[in-house]
Coordinates of C-alpha atoms and ligand atoms in Angstrom, one line a residue:
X1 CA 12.9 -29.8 11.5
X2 CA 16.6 -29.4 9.4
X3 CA 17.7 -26.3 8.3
X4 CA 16.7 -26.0 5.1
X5 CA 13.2 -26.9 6.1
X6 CA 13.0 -24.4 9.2
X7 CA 14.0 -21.4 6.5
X8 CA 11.8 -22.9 3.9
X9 CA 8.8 -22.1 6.3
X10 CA 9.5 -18.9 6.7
X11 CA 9.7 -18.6 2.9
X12 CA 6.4 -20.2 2.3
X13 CA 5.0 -16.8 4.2
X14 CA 5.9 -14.3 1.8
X15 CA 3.4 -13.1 -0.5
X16 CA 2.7 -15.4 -3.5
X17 CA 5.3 -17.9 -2.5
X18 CA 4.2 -21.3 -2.0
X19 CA 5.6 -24.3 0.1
X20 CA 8.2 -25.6 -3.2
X21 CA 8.8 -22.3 -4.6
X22 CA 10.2 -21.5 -0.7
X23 CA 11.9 -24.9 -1.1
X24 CA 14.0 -23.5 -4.2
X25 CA 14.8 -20.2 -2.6
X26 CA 16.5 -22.2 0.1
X27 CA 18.5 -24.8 -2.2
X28 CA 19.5 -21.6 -4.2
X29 CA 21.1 -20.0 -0.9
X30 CA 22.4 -22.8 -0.6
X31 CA 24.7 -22.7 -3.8
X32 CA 25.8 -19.0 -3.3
X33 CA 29.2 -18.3 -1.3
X34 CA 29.8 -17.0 2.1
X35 CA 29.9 -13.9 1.0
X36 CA 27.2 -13.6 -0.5
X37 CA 24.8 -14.6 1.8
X38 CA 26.6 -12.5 4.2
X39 CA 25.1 -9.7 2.3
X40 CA 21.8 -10.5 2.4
X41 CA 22.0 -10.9 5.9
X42 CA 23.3 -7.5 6.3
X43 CA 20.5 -6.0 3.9
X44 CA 17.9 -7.6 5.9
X45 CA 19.0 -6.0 9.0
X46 CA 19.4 -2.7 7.5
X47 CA 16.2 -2.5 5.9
X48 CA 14.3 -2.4 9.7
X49 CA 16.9 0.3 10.6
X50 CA 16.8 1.9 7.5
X51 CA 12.8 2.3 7.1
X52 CA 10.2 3.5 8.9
X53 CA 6.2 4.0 8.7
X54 CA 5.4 7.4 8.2
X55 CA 3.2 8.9 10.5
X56 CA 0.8 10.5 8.5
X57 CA 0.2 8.1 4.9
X58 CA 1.2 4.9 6.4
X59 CA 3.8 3.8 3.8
X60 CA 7.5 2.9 4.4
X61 CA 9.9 5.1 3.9
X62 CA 13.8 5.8 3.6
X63 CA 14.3 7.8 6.9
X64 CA 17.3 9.9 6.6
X65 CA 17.3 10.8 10.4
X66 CA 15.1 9.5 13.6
X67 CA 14.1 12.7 14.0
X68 CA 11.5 12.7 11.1
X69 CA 8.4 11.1 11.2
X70 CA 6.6 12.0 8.1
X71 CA 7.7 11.1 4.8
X72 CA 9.1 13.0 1.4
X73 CA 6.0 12.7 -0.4
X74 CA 3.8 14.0 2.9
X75 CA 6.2 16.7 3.4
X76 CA 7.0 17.7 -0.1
X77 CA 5.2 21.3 -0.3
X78 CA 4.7 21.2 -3.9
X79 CA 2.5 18.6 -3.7
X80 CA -1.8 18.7 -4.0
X81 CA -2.7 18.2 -0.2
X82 CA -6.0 18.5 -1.3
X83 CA -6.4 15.8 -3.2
X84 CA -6.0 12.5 -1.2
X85 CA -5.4 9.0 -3.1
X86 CA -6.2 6.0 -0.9
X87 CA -4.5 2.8 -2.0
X88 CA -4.2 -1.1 -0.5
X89 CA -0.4 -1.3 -0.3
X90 CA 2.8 0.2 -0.8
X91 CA 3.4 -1.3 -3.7
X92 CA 0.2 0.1 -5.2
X93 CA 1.4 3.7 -4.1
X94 CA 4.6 2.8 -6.1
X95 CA 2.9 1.7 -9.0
X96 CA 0.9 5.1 -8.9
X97 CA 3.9 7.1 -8.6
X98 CA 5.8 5.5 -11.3
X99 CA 2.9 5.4 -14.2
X100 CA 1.1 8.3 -13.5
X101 CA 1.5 12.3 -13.0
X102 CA -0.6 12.2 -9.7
X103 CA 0.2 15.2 -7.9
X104 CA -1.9 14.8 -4.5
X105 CA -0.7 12.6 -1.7
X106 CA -1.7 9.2 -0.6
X107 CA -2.9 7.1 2.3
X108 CA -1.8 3.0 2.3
X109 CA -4.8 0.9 3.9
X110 CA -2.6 -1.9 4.3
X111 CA -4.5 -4.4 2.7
X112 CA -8.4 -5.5 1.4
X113 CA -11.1 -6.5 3.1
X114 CA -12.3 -10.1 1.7
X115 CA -16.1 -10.5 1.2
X116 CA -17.6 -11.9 3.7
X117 CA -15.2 -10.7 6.4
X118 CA -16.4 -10.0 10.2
X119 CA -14.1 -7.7 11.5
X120 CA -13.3 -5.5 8.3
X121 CA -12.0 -3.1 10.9
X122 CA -9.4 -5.5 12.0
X123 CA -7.9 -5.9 8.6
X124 CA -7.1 -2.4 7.4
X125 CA -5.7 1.0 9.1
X126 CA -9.6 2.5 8.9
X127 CA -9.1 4.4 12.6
X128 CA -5.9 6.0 11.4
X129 CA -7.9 7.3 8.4
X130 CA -10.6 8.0 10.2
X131 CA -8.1 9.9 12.5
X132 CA -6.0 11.7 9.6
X133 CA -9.6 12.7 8.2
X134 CA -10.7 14.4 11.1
X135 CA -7.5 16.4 11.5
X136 CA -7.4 18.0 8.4
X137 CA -10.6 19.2 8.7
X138 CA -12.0 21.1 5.8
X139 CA -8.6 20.8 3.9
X140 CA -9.9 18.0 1.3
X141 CA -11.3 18.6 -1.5
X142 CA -11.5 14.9 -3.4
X143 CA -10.5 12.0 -1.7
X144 CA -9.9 8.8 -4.6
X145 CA -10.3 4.8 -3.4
X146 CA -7.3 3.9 -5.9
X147 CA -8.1 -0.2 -5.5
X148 CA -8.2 -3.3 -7.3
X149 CA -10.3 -4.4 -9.6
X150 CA -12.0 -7.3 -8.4
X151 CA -14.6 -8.0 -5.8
X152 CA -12.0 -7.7 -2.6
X153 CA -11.3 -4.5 -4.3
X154 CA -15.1 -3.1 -4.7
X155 CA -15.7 -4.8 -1.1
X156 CA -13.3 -2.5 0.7
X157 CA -14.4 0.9 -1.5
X158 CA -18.0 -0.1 -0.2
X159 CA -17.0 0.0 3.8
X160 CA -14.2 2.4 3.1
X161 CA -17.1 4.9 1.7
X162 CA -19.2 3.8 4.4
X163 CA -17.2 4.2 7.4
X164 CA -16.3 7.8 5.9
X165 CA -20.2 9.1 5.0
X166 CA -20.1 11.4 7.6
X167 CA -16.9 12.9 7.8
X168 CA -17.2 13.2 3.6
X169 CA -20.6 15.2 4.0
X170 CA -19.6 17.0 7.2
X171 CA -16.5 18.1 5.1
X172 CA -18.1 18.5 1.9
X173 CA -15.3 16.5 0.0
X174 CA -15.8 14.5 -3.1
X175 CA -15.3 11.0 -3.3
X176 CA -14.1 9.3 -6.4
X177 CA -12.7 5.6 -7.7
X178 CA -11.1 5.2 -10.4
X179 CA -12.2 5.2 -14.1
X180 CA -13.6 1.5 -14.8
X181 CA -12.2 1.4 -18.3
X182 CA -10.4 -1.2 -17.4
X183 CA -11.0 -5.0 -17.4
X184 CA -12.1 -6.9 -14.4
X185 CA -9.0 -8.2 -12.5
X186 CA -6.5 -5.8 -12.9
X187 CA -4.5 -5.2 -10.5
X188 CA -2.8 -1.5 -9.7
X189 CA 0.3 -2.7 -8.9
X190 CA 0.6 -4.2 -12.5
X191 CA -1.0 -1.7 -14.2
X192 CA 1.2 0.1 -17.2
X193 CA 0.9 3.7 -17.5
X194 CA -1.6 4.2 -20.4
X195 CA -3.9 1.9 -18.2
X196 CA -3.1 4.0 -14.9
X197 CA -3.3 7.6 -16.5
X198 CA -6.8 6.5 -17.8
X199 CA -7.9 5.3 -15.1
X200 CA -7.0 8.4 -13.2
X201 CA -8.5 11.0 -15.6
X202 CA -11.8 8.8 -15.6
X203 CA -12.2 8.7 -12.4
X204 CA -15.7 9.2 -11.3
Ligands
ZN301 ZN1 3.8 9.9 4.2

């Protein structure tokens, strides 16, 4: 394997990028100068020192010192820490922030669960919700299952509810999705701010 093909793998694994899309990343490095790609060598490194998982929502975060674990949104006091927003990925939490006045905190899954799938358990943080749940006992009041929607997105409200029936009766907090105004596909990351808002104040 040359060059261009060995980085043109590693291209082909990022999210929505096929194998001649990762082809044309690679010619296009290709064209910039030294210096250029110097800097996004540098970038890259930085962003793994630079970022961290927060301990407590499970989104990545700007960590201004290593001796922080949680981040500005979980620690920010004005915020409604009864009110708990569970979304697929950062991204989707980003979306959230940026198109809507949501003033609770949020929890990032880290993915779907496709129909059909055996080991749903395997494919998003469940335990550590499970686990942040728990903890906070009798703090909720509303948790909201903030996903897409389209069947992956219904298939992982379905065993996120069910893996939480206990600790949702036991703790007496509501459970809500959002409002299904909208059409079938949309996705939350792509969602523009009359569509979010709506969908937040119709959530049921
Ligand atoms: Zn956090």
């Amino acid at each position: 394997m040359n060059s261009i093909d060995k980085l043109a793998e590693i291209f082909s694994h990022f999210p929505g990028i096929g194998p001649r899309q990762a082809k044309r990343f690679v010619y296009y490095l290709l064209t910039r100068n030294s210096g250029a790609i110097d800097e996004l060598i540098r970038n890259i490194s930085e962003l793994k020192n630079d970022m961290a998982v927060c301990s407590d929502c499970g989104r990545f975060y700007q960590r201004k010192n290593t001796a922080t674990k949680v981040c500005d949104i979980c620690s920010d006091e004005n915020r409604d820490h009864s009110l708990l927003m569970i979304v697929p990925r950062d991204s989707d939490l980003e979306s959230v922030e940026k198109h809507s006045d949501w003033e609770g905190t949020y929890f990032v899954l880290g993915g779907t669960i496709p129909i059909l799938e055996k080991e749903p358990e395997k494919r998003i943080r469940i335990q550590e919700l499970k686990a942040k749940m728990e903890k906070s006992k009798d703090k909720l009041k509303e948790i909201i299952l903030a996903m897409n929607f389209n069947p992956e997105g219904e298939n992982t409200t379905e065993y996120v509810k069910k893996v939480l029936e206990n600790i949702i009766k036991d703790q007496n907090i509501k459970i809500s999705t959002l409002g299904k105004g909208l059409s079938m596909g949309t996705e939350l990351e792509y969602a523009d701010t009359e569509t979010m808002k709506n969908a937040l104040k119709n959530r049921s």
